Coordinates of C-alpha atoms in Angstrom, one line a residue:
P1 CA -0.1 0.3 0.0
E2 CA 1.1 3.4 -0.4
Q3 CA 2.6 5.0 2.3
L4 CA 1.5 8.3 4.0
H5 CA 4.6 10.7 4.8
E6 CA 4.1 13.9 7.0
H7 CA 6.4 16.4 6.3
R8 CA 6.8 18.3 10.0
P9 CA 7.2 22.3 8.3
V10 CA 10.7 23.6 9.2
P11 CA 10.2 26.4 10.2
R12 CA 17.3 27.2 -13.8
P13 CA 14.4 26.5 -16.0
R14 CA 16.6 29.5 -17.0
L15 CA 15.5 32.8 -15.7
P16 CA 13.2 34.8 -17.6
R17 CA 14.6 38.2 -18.9
L18 CA 14.1 40.8 -16.8
G19 CA 11.0 42.3 -16.8
R20 CA 7.3 42.8 -14.8
G21 CA 5.5 39.9 -13.8
R22 CA 2.0 40.0 -14.2
H23 CA 0.3 43.0 -12.1
T24 CA -1.5 41.4 -9.1
Q25 CA -3.4 44.9 -7.9
A26 CA -7.2 44.5 -7.8
D27 CA -7.5 47.6 -9.8
G28 CA -5.0 46.1 -12.6
K29 CA -2.7 49.1 -12.2
T30 CA 0.9 49.0 -12.6
F31 CA 4.1 49.9 -9.7
E32 CA 5.0 52.6 -12.3
Q33 CA 1.3 54.1 -12.7
L34 CA 0.2 53.7 -8.6
R35 CA 3.9 55.4 -7.6
L36 CA 2.8 58.4 -10.6
E37 CA -0.2 58.7 -9.5
C38 CA 1.0 59.4 -5.6
L39 CA 3.7 61.4 -6.7
Q40 CA 1.0 63.5 -8.8
K41 CA -1.0 63.9 -5.8
G42 CA 2.0 64.2 -3.3
K43 CA 0.5 61.4 -1.1
L44 CA 2.5 58.0 0.2
F45 CA 0.5 55.0 -1.4
E46 CA -1.4 53.0 1.2
D47 CA -2.4 49.3 -0.2
P48 CA -5.9 48.8 -0.7
D49 CA -5.5 44.7 -1.1
F50 CA -3.3 44.3 1.9
P51 CA -4.1 47.3 4.3
A52 CA -2.8 48.0 7.9
V53 CA -5.1 45.9 9.9
D54 CA -4.9 43.3 12.0
D55 CA -6.3 40.5 9.5
S56 CA -3.0 41.2 7.4
L57 CA -1.3 39.8 10.2
F58 CA -3.1 36.8 11.4
F59 CA -6.4 35.0 10.8
S60 CA -6.7 32.2 13.3
Q61 CA -5.7 34.4 16.2
R62 CA -6.0 37.7 18.0
V63 CA -3.0 39.9 17.7
P64 CA -0.8 39.5 21.0
V65 CA 0.7 42.6 21.3
N66 CA -0.8 46.1 20.2
F67 CA 0.9 46.6 16.7
E68 CA 1.6 49.4 14.8
W69 CA 1.8 50.0 11.5
K70 CA 5.2 52.7 10.6
R71 CA 6.8 53.7 7.5
P72 CA 10.5 53.2 7.3
G73 CA 11.2 57.1 7.6
E74 CA 9.0 56.9 11.2
V75 CA 11.6 53.9 12.6
C76 CA 14.8 55.9 11.5
K77 CA 16.2 59.0 10.5
D78 CA 17.9 57.7 6.7
P79 CA 16.1 54.9 5.7
K80 CA 17.6 53.2 3.0
F81 CA 16.2 50.2 0.8
I82 CA 19.2 48.2 0.5
T83 CA 22.9 49.5 1.7
G84 CA 26.1 48.1 0.3
G85 CA 24.6 45.7 -2.0
A86 CA 22.0 42.5 -0.5
T87 CA 23.9 40.3 1.5
R88 CA 23.0 36.9 4.2
T89 CA 23.2 39.7 6.8
D90 CA 20.4 41.5 5.9
I91 CA 18.2 39.2 6.7
C92 CA 17.4 38.6 10.7
Q93 CA 14.6 36.3 11.7
G94 CA 11.4 38.1 14.1
Q95 CA 8.4 36.8 15.8
L96 CA 7.4 35.2 13.0
G97 CA 8.1 31.6 11.9
D98 CA 9.1 31.7 8.5
C99 CA 12.8 30.8 9.2
W100 CA 12.0 28.3 5.8
L101 CA 11.4 31.6 3.8
L102 CA 14.9 33.4 5.5
A103 CA 16.8 30.7 4.7
A104 CA 15.8 31.1 0.9
I105 CA 16.0 34.7 0.9
A106 CA 19.4 34.5 2.7
S107 CA 20.1 32.2 -0.9
L108 CA 19.1 34.5 -2.7
T109 CA 21.7 37.1 -2.0
L110 CA 24.1 34.9 -3.3
H111 CA 22.7 34.6 -7.0
E112 CA 22.7 38.4 -8.0
D113 CA 21.0 38.0 -11.1
T114 CA 18.1 36.0 -9.7
L115 CA 17.9 38.9 -6.8
K116 CA 17.6 41.5 -9.2
R117 CA 14.6 39.9 -10.8
V118 CA 12.8 39.3 -7.4
V119 CA 13.6 42.6 -5.7
P120 CA 14.0 44.9 -8.7
H121 CA 16.5 48.0 -7.5
D122 CA 14.5 50.9 -9.2
Q123 CA 13.2 51.6 -6.1
D124 CA 14.4 53.4 -2.7
F125 CA 13.8 56.5 -0.2
D126 CA 15.0 59.0 -2.1
R127 CA 14.3 60.0 -5.6
G128 CA 11.0 59.2 -6.8
Y129 CA 9.8 58.1 -3.4
A130 CA 5.9 57.2 -2.7
G131 CA 5.3 55.0 -0.2
I132 CA 5.4 52.1 -2.3
F133 CA 7.6 49.4 -3.7
H134 CA 7.3 46.0 -5.8
F135 CA 8.6 42.3 -5.6
Q136 CA 8.6 39.6 -8.4
F137 CA 7.5 35.5 -7.9
W138 CA 6.9 32.8 -9.7
Q139 CA 3.5 31.5 -9.0
H140 CA 2.3 28.3 -10.9
N141 CA 4.2 29.0 -14.2
K142 CA 3.7 32.7 -13.7
W143 CA 5.4 35.5 -12.9
M144 CA 3.5 37.8 -10.5
D145 CA 4.9 41.5 -9.7
V146 CA 3.4 42.0 -5.8
V147 CA 3.0 45.6 -4.6
V148 CA 3.1 46.9 -1.3
D149 CA 3.0 49.8 0.5
D150 CA 5.7 50.3 3.0
R151 CA 3.8 50.5 6.4
L152 CA 5.4 47.6 8.5
P153 CA 4.1 46.5 12.1
C154 CA 6.1 47.6 14.6
V155 CA 6.3 47.2 18.6
R156 CA 7.9 50.6 20.3
S157 CA 9.2 51.8 16.3
N158 CA 11.3 48.5 16.6
L159 CA 10.4 45.5 13.3
V160 CA 8.4 42.7 14.6
F161 CA 8.7 40.6 12.1
V162 CA 12.2 40.5 9.7
H163 CA 14.6 42.8 9.7
S164 CA 18.1 43.9 9.3
A165 CA 21.0 43.8 10.7
D166 CA 21.5 47.5 10.2
N167 CA 18.3 49.2 11.2
T168 CA 18.5 51.5 8.3
E169 CA 17.7 48.8 5.7
F170 CA 14.5 47.6 4.7
W171 CA 14.7 45.6 1.5
S172 CA 14.1 42.4 3.3
A173 CA 11.0 43.1 5.5
L174 CA 9.7 44.8 2.8
L175 CA 10.3 41.7 1.0
E176 CA 8.4 39.6 3.4
K177 CA 6.1 41.4 3.3
A178 CA 5.1 41.2 -0.5
Y179 CA 5.4 37.5 0.0
A180 CA 2.5 37.7 2.8
K181 CA 0.3 39.5 0.8
L182 CA 1.1 37.0 -2.0
N183 CA 0.1 33.9 0.5
G184 CA -2.9 36.2 2.3
S185 CA -1.2 36.7 5.2
Y186 CA 1.4 37.2 7.6
E187 CA 0.1 34.2 9.6
S188 CA 0.0 31.9 6.4
L189 CA 3.8 32.0 6.2
K190 CA 3.9 30.3 9.7
G191 CA 6.2 26.9 8.5
G192 CA 6.9 25.7 5.6
S193 CA 10.0 24.0 3.3
T194 CA 12.9 26.4 1.8
M195 CA 12.2 24.5 -1.5
E196 CA 8.7 26.0 -1.6
A197 CA 10.3 29.9 -1.4
M198 CA 13.4 29.4 -3.5
E199 CA 10.8 27.7 -6.3
D200 CA 9.1 31.3 -6.0
F201 CA 12.2 33.0 -5.8
T202 CA 13.4 31.3 -9.3
G203 CA 10.7 29.1 -11.0
G204 CA 13.6 26.5 -10.4
V205 CA 12.5 22.7 -9.6
G206 CA 13.2 21.0 -6.1
E207 CA 14.9 17.8 -5.2
M208 CA 15.1 16.7 -1.5
Y209 CA 17.8 14.3 -0.1
E210 CA 17.6 12.4 3.0
T211 CA 21.1 12.5 5.0
K212 CA 20.9 9.5 6.2
N213 CA 20.1 7.6 2.8
A214 CA 22.0 10.4 0.3
P215 CA 24.3 8.7 -2.8
T216 CA 27.8 8.3 -2.1
N217 CA 28.6 11.2 -3.8
L218 CA 26.5 13.5 -2.1
F219 CA 29.3 16.1 -1.5
L220 CA 29.7 16.1 -5.0
I221 CA 26.0 16.6 -6.1
L222 CA 26.3 19.8 -3.3
K223 CA 29.1 21.2 -4.7
K224 CA 28.2 20.9 -8.6
A225 CA 24.5 22.6 -7.0
V226 CA 26.4 25.6 -5.4
E227 CA 28.8 26.0 -8.6
R228 CA 25.8 26.2 -10.7
G229 CA 23.9 28.6 -8.7
S230 CA 21.5 26.5 -7.5
M231 CA 19.8 27.4 -3.8
L232 CA 20.3 24.9 -1.1
G233 CA 18.7 24.3 2.2
C234 CA 18.8 22.1 5.5
S235 CA 17.1 21.2 8.4
I236 CA 17.2 18.6 11.6
D237 CA 13.9 16.9 11.8
I238 CA 11.7 16.8 14.7
T239 CA 10.0 14.1 16.6
S240 CA 7.3 16.2 18.2
S241 CA 6.1 19.5 18.3
A242 CA 8.0 20.2 22.1
E243 CA 11.1 19.8 20.1
S244 CA 10.3 22.1 17.7
E245 CA 13.7 25.0 17.3
A246 CA 15.2 23.3 20.6
Q247 CA 18.8 24.1 20.6
T248 CA 21.4 21.4 21.3
T249 CA 24.2 20.6 23.0
T250 CA 26.3 21.2 19.6
G251 CA 24.4 24.9 18.9
L252 CA 22.3 23.7 16.2
V253 CA 18.8 23.9 16.7
K254 CA 15.9 21.3 15.2
G255 CA 13.0 21.5 13.4
H256 CA 14.8 25.3 11.6
A257 CA 15.6 25.7 8.5
Y258 CA 19.0 26.8 7.5
S259 CA 20.6 27.8 4.1
I260 CA 23.9 26.4 2.8
T261 CA 26.1 28.9 1.3
G262 CA 29.0 27.2 0.4
V263 CA 31.1 23.9 0.4
E264 CA 35.1 23.2 0.4
E265 CA 37.8 21.7 0.2
V266 CA 40.9 22.1 2.4
N267 CA 44.2 20.9 3.2
Y268 CA 44.2 19.2 6.6
R269 CA 47.5 17.6 8.1
G270 CA 47.8 15.9 4.9
S271 CA 44.5 15.2 3.8
K272 CA 41.6 16.8 2.2
V273 CA 39.3 17.3 4.4
Q274 CA 35.3 18.6 2.9
L275 CA 33.4 21.3 4.4
I276 CA 30.0 22.7 4.2
R277 CA 29.4 26.4 5.1
V278 CA 25.3 26.5 6.6
R279 CA 23.6 29.9 8.1
N280 CA 21.0 30.1 10.5
P281 CA 18.3 32.9 9.7
W282 CA 18.6 34.0 13.2
G283 CA 21.7 35.8 12.8
Q284 CA 22.9 34.0 15.9
V285 CA 23.4 30.5 17.8
E286 CA 25.4 28.8 16.2
W287 CA 27.7 25.3 15.8
N288 CA 30.3 25.1 18.4
G289 CA 32.0 21.6 17.3
P290 CA 34.8 20.7 15.3
W291 CA 35.7 24.0 12.4
S292 CA 33.2 26.4 14.4
D293 CA 34.7 29.7 13.8
N294 CA 36.9 30.0 16.8
S295 CA 38.1 26.5 16.4
R296 CA 41.4 24.8 16.6
E297 CA 41.3 23.2 13.2
W298 CA 41.8 26.5 11.7
N299 CA 45.5 26.5 13.1
T300 CA 46.9 23.9 11.6
I301 CA 45.2 25.4 7.5
D302 CA 47.2 27.3 5.1
S303 CA 46.7 30.9 6.2
S304 CA 45.7 31.9 2.7
E305 CA 43.2 29.4 3.1
K306 CA 42.2 30.4 6.3
T307 CA 41.8 34.0 4.9
R308 CA 39.9 32.7 1.7
L309 CA 37.2 30.9 4.3
L310 CA 36.4 32.8 7.3
H311 CA 36.7 36.8 5.4
N312 CA 33.4 37.0 6.9
S313 CA 33.5 35.1 9.6
L314 CA 32.1 38.0 12.0
D315 CA 28.6 36.6 10.1
D316 CA 26.3 36.0 13.2
G317 CA 24.9 32.9 12.6
E318 CA 27.2 31.5 9.5
F319 CA 29.4 28.6 10.2
W320 CA 31.4 25.6 8.7
M321 CA 31.2 22.4 9.9
E322 CA 33.1 18.9 8.7
F323 CA 30.7 16.8 6.4
G324 CA 30.7 14.1 8.0
D325 CA 29.5 15.9 11.1
F326 CA 26.7 17.7 8.9
K327 CA 25.4 14.3 7.9
A328 CA 25.0 13.0 11.2
N329 CA 23.7 16.5 12.8
Y330 CA 21.2 17.0 9.8
D331 CA 18.4 15.2 8.1
K332 CA 17.0 17.1 5.2
I333 CA 18.8 19.0 2.2
E334 CA 16.9 20.8 -0.1
I335 CA 18.5 22.0 -3.3
C336 CA 16.5 24.2 -6.2
N337 CA 18.0 23.9 -9.4
L338 CA 17.6 27.1 -11.7
T339 CA 17.6 24.4 -14.5
A340 CA 16.9 20.9 -14.2
D341 CA 20.7 19.3 -14.9
S342 CA 21.2 16.5 -12.8
L343 CA 24.1 16.9 -10.2
S344 CA 25.6 13.9 -11.0
D345 CA 26.4 14.3 -14.3
D346 CA 29.6 16.7 -15.8
V347 CA 27.6 18.0 -19.0
R348 CA 25.1 20.5 -18.5
K349 CA 21.7 19.8 -20.5
K350 CA 19.2 21.3 -22.7
W351 CA 15.8 20.4 -20.9
E352 CA 12.2 20.3 -22.7
V353 CA 9.6 21.1 -20.6
N354 CA 5.6 20.2 -20.5
L355 CA 3.3 22.0 -18.3
F356 CA -0.9 20.7 -17.4
E357 CA -3.0 22.1 -14.5
G358 CA -5.7 20.7 -13.2
N359 CA -7.9 19.6 -10.1
W360 CA -9.2 16.7 -7.6
I361 CA -12.9 17.9 -7.6
R362 CA -14.9 15.6 -4.6
G363 CA -17.1 13.3 -6.3
S364 CA -15.4 13.6 -9.9
T365 CA -11.7 12.8 -9.8
A366 CA -10.6 12.9 -6.3
G367 CA -10.2 9.4 -6.2
G368 CA -7.2 9.4 -3.6
C369 CA -4.3 6.9 -4.0
R370 CA -3.8 3.6 -5.3
N371 CA -4.8 2.0 -1.5
Y372 CA -8.9 2.9 -2.7
I373 CA -8.8 1.0 -5.7
D374 CA -12.6 1.3 -6.0
T375 CA -11.9 4.9 -6.9
F376 CA -8.2 5.7 -8.1
W377 CA -9.1 5.1 -11.5
T378 CA -11.0 8.3 -11.5
N379 CA -7.6 10.9 -11.0
P380 CA -6.9 13.0 -13.8
Q381 CA -4.6 10.5 -15.9
F382 CA -1.5 11.9 -18.1
K383 CA -0.3 10.0 -21.3
L384 CA 3.4 10.5 -21.3
R385 CA 5.2 9.1 -24.4
L386 CA 9.1 9.1 -24.5
D387 CA 10.6 8.6 -27.8
H388 CA 13.7 9.2 -27.5
P389 CA 16.9 8.6 -25.1
D390 CA 19.2 10.9 -23.6
D391 CA 22.5 11.1 -26.1
G392 CA 24.4 7.8 -25.5
D393 CA 22.1 6.7 -23.6
K394 CA 19.3 3.8 -24.0
L395 CA 16.8 5.4 -20.8
C396 CA 15.1 8.5 -20.8
S397 CA 16.1 11.0 -18.0
V398 CA 12.7 12.6 -16.8
I399 CA 11.8 14.9 -13.9
V400 CA 8.0 14.6 -12.4
A401 CA 7.0 17.9 -10.2
L402 CA 3.6 17.7 -8.7
L403 CA 2.8 21.2 -6.9
Q404 CA -0.7 21.9 -5.3
K405 CA -1.9 25.5 -5.7
N406 CA -2.6 28.2 -3.6
R407 CA -3.0 26.7 -0.4
R408 CA -1.1 29.0 1.5
R409 CA -3.6 31.4 0.6
L410 CA -6.7 28.7 1.2
R411 CA -5.3 28.6 5.3
K412 CA -7.9 31.2 6.0
E413 CA -10.7 28.9 5.3
G414 CA -9.1 26.4 7.0
L415 CA -7.5 24.7 4.5
D416 CA -4.1 23.5 4.4
M417 CA -1.3 21.6 2.3
E418 CA -2.8 18.5 0.7
T419 CA -0.8 15.2 1.2
I420 CA -0.1 14.6 -2.4
G421 CA 1.7 12.1 -4.7
F422 CA 1.9 10.1 -8.0
A423 CA 2.1 7.2 -10.0
I424 CA 3.5 5.9 -13.5
Y425 CA 2.5 3.3 -15.1
E426 CA 3.6 1.5 -18.3
A427 CA 0.3 2.2 -20.5
P428 CA -1.1 -0.3 -23.2
D429 CA -0.6 1.1 -27.0
D430 CA -3.8 0.6 -28.0
Q431 CA -5.7 2.0 -24.9
D432 CA -5.6 5.6 -23.4
H433 CA -7.5 6.0 -20.3
Q434 CA -7.7 3.0 -18.3
G435 CA -10.3 2.0 -16.1
K436 CA -10.1 -0.1 -12.2
D437 CA -9.4 -3.3 -13.7
F438 CA -6.1 -2.2 -15.1
F439 CA -4.8 -0.3 -12.1
R440 CA -6.2 -3.5 -9.9
Y441 CA -3.9 -5.9 -11.8
N442 CA -0.9 -3.8 -12.8
G443 CA 2.0 -2.1 -10.5
S444 CA 3.4 1.1 -10.8
K445 CA 6.7 1.0 -13.1
V446 CA 7.9 4.2 -10.8
R447 CA 6.4 6.5 -8.4
S448 CA 7.0 9.5 -5.6
R449 CA 8.6 8.1 -3.1
S450 CA 6.1 8.7 -0.1
Y451 CA 2.9 10.9 0.0
V452 CA 3.8 14.3 1.7
N453 CA 1.9 17.2 3.2
M454 CA 4.0 20.0 1.1
R455 CA 3.5 22.4 -1.8
E456 CA 5.7 20.5 -4.4
V457 CA 6.7 16.7 -4.7
S458 CA 9.3 15.9 -7.4
E459 CA 11.2 12.8 -8.4
R460 CA 13.9 12.1 -11.5
F461 CA 13.4 8.7 -13.1
R462 CA 15.3 6.9 -16.2
L463 CA 12.8 5.2 -18.1
P464 CA 12.8 3.4 -21.1
P465 CA 11.2 4.6 -24.5
G466 CA 8.1 4.2 -24.4
N467 CA 4.6 5.0 -23.5
Y468 CA 3.6 5.9 -19.8
L469 CA 0.7 6.9 -17.6
L470 CA 0.9 9.3 -15.0
V471 CA -1.6 9.4 -12.0
P472 CA -1.5 12.6 -9.7
T473 CA -3.3 12.0 -6.2
T474 CA -4.0 13.3 -3.0
F475 CA -3.5 10.6 -0.1
Q476 CA -7.4 10.2 0.7
P477 CA -9.7 10.4 -2.1
H478 CA -12.8 13.2 -1.7
H479 CA -10.2 15.9 -0.9
E480 CA -10.2 18.8 -3.5
A481 CA -7.0 20.8 -4.9
D482 CA -5.6 23.0 -8.0
F483 CA -2.4 20.9 -8.9
L484 CA 0.1 22.0 -11.7
I485 CA 2.7 19.0 -13.0
R486 CA 5.9 20.3 -15.1
I487 CA 7.5 17.4 -16.9
F488 CA 11.3 18.1 -17.6
S489 CA 13.2 15.7 -19.9
E490 CA 16.3 16.0 -21.9
N491 CA 14.2 15.2 -25.6
K492 CA 10.8 16.6 -26.0
A493 CA 8.0 13.6 -24.4
G494 CA 5.0 13.8 -25.6
M495 CA 2.1 14.5 -22.9
L496 CA -1.4 14.2 -23.0
F497 CA -4.4 14.6 -20.7
L498 CA -7.0 11.7 -20.8
S499 CA -10.9 12.0 -20.5
Y500 CA -12.6 9.7 -17.6
D501 CA -13.9 6.6 -18.3
T502 CA -15.7 3.6 -16.8
D503 CA -14.9 1.0 -14.3
R504 CA -18.3 -1.3 -15.2
S505 CA -19.0 -1.7 -11.7
G506 CA -22.5 -1.1 -12.3
R507 CA -22.5 1.3 -9.5
M508 CA -24.3 4.6 -9.8
S509 CA -21.3 6.9 -8.3
S510 CA -21.2 10.8 -9.5
Y511 CA -17.5 9.3 -10.9
E512 CA -19.4 7.4 -13.3
L513 CA -21.2 10.3 -14.5
R514 CA -19.6 10.5 -17.7
S515 CA -19.7 6.8 -18.8
A516 CA -23.5 6.9 -18.2
L517 CA -24.2 10.6 -20.2
N518 CA -22.0 9.2 -22.6
A519 CA -24.2 6.0 -22.9
A520 CA -27.3 8.2 -23.6
G521 CA -25.2 9.7 -26.3
M522 CA -24.5 13.0 -24.7
N523 CA -20.2 14.1 -24.3
L524 CA -19.8 16.7 -22.2
N525 CA -16.4 18.6 -20.6
N526 CA -15.3 18.0 -17.7
K527 CA -16.4 21.5 -16.3
I528 CA -20.0 20.7 -17.1
L529 CA -19.9 17.3 -15.3
Q530 CA -18.3 18.9 -12.5
L531 CA -21.8 21.1 -12.0
L532 CA -23.8 18.3 -12.6
G533 CA -22.2 15.9 -10.3
L534 CA -22.7 19.3 -7.5
R535 CA -26.2 19.3 -8.4
F536 CA -27.1 15.4 -8.3
A537 CA -25.3 13.9 -6.1
D538 CA -25.5 13.2 -2.7
E539 CA -22.8 13.3 0.2
N540 CA -22.2 10.0 -0.5
F541 CA -21.4 10.9 -4.2
D542 CA -23.8 8.7 -5.4
I543 CA -27.1 9.6 -7.9
D544 CA -30.2 8.0 -7.5
F545 CA -32.0 7.1 -10.5
D546 CA -35.1 9.7 -10.4
D547 CA -32.1 12.0 -10.5
Y548 CA -30.1 10.8 -13.2
L549 CA -33.6 10.5 -15.7
T550 CA -33.8 14.5 -14.6
C551 CA -30.1 14.9 -16.1
I552 CA -31.0 13.5 -18.6
V553 CA -34.5 15.2 -19.7
R554 CA -33.2 18.7 -19.2
L555 CA -29.7 17.8 -20.5
E556 CA -32.2 16.8 -23.9
N557 CA -34.0 20.3 -24.1
M558 CA -30.9 22.2 -23.6
F559 CA -29.1 20.4 -26.3
R560 CA -32.4 21.2 -28.5
V561 CA -33.1 24.7 -27.8
F562 CA -29.1 25.0 -28.8
Q563 CA -29.4 23.0 -31.8
A564 CA -32.2 25.2 -32.9
L565 CA -30.1 28.6 -32.4
D566 CA -27.9 26.8 -34.4
S567 CA -29.1 27.2 -37.5
Q568 CA -25.1 26.9 -39.5
K569 CA -23.6 23.8 -37.2
K570 CA -21.2 25.7 -36.4
G571 CA -21.1 24.8 -32.8
V572 CA -21.3 28.2 -32.1
I573 CA -24.3 30.8 -31.1
S574 CA -24.9 34.3 -30.2
L575 CA -28.0 36.2 -28.9
N576 CA -29.4 39.1 -28.6
M577 CA -31.4 40.5 -26.1
M578 CA -34.7 39.1 -26.7
Q579 CA -33.3 35.8 -27.1
V580 CA -31.4 35.8 -24.4
K581 CA -35.1 36.7 -22.0
H582 CA -36.3 34.1 -24.0
L583 CA -33.0 31.7 -22.5
F584 CA -34.3 33.3 -19.0
L585 CA -38.1 32.2 -19.6
F586 CA -36.5 28.6 -20.7
L587 CA -34.6 28.8 -17.2
P588 CA -36.7 30.5 -14.6
I589 CA -33.8 31.8 -11.8
C590 CA -35.1 30.8 -9.0
K591 CA -33.4 30.8 -5.2
C592 CA -32.2 27.2 -5.7
K593 CA -28.7 27.1 -6.8
E594 CA -30.2 24.5 -9.7
S595 CA -31.2 27.1 -12.4
I596 CA -27.9 28.8 -11.8
I597 CA -26.2 26.0 -12.6
Y598 CA -28.4 24.5 -15.4
L599 CA -27.4 28.7 -16.7
F600 CA -23.8 28.2 -16.2
I601 CA -24.4 25.2 -17.9
Y602 CA -25.8 26.6 -20.8
L603 CA -22.9 29.6 -20.8
Q604 CA -20.7 27.0 -20.8
Y605 CA -22.3 25.3 -24.0
M606 CA -22.8 28.4 -25.9
N607 CA -18.9 29.8 -25.0
Y608 CA -19.7 32.4 -22.5
N609 CA -16.7 32.9 -20.2
S610 CA -18.8 34.1 -17.2
C611 CA -23.0 34.8 -16.1
P612 CA -24.6 38.4 -17.3
I613 CA -26.0 37.9 -14.0
C614 CA -23.2 38.2 -11.6

């Protein structure tokens, strides 16, 4: 059976050319338009989409203290956006459990081109200051330009959340605010995976390694990752919430996200020693074992090496460790590659990318993992064709990344990360979508290592050329979420989303509505089927015979009306106002949702994008 793994949050496809991402303001205005308006009016910007109120801070608890929202000019005399370049020391954690985000920001400062995309440098507190700033994040295969005002939560004129070691510098605090706005609130940033933020800063693809079960060349993998500009994080697992952010005797913190900032080898007493540099986003609390800042090991290596490696040893929170000690103390390593190149290969590759967005809908496509064989087959299925092996090889390299969308923003509604995973099957050449019996009698070729409640699950595989079936799922059936699938392959792969079929069980469940309607000669798209399932299925996702007949009769009438209006048989009609009035007479609007659903089905069938009433 599938294994459930709970992720306890601890606290380049190549970058597109520098430019503006998609605008996110509700009024559709750009950063430049808003700033110009403020300058012309002589007013400082106040963001109506993320106001300076308690709801922007917390959604599940009362504000613990009396916060004041202050602009940087009210906190210090001469505020600066960036002072002397953005560095790792500009990120110090405040009173929010978002160390995972700060570890990613620390890694971001090591990559100048990436940093300039996320943190545009065309803004400051001097020329053109209007109390407005903007930042860019990757979200679900799109770059978003997020605008914020510069009012920051304070207590007694001290920033409550992220702040710089230099109290006149504010880029990191404003970046955190923009990310909080993107996700709905500051509280939405509590707990997470460093890889999540790394991907939002780069659009890259993540990989995770467990140090206790890592490949023998892990050090080489990390070294190549640093050389190729990848962003890296690490953490120590906890066994209970009581261990969260508990400090060990060696100065390390459990359940806490760190960033990896360097990988080196040095000559020590006649042999090579592998070292790794780690940073605590707290800006303090460091490893106190061998190769720590003031340890005796540094006194026995070449002075030039010591100077090179310890030139910034005063950076609080950053330290070196011997790689063996690192593996013994840390449990997980997260790597966000800016390209999909394997860190085990010596040659960079040009990767092809396939994308698909989909969703799991209760009563329709939310079948759960293979443990639930009666509904597993109803999950979305994707046909993947691998035709061309890697250069000089008989196998095809492929990375599958399954990402669930908007889950942090949905925390306000009581929802959180779903537990997700996927399986890949060898597909028969003569069939596309597979039913229950196929999955009952055929095991997966490969699959995600476990089901985990993280935003993204990704795996790298090497498969023979052929046809495959990719099935993304939640762990439990009937759990709803939207998702994005990214397929990275060295050579172009074919990818097709398959429609749903029947398990021929004779049971009239909402999951089989498509096949029942097909048998009646009615071919409907997924959106309409989901609406019909919403209307006719009960709480157990079953449809009784009377409701099924009602559905058939009403759909038949709808088809007749449409066909009568589609005199030229083009599959598209246009209506004048009088015809719309007749339509409303045919579908009387009442207080129940049934009429609205049927109206929406009409509009979908007639290629309308939205309801004219709403």
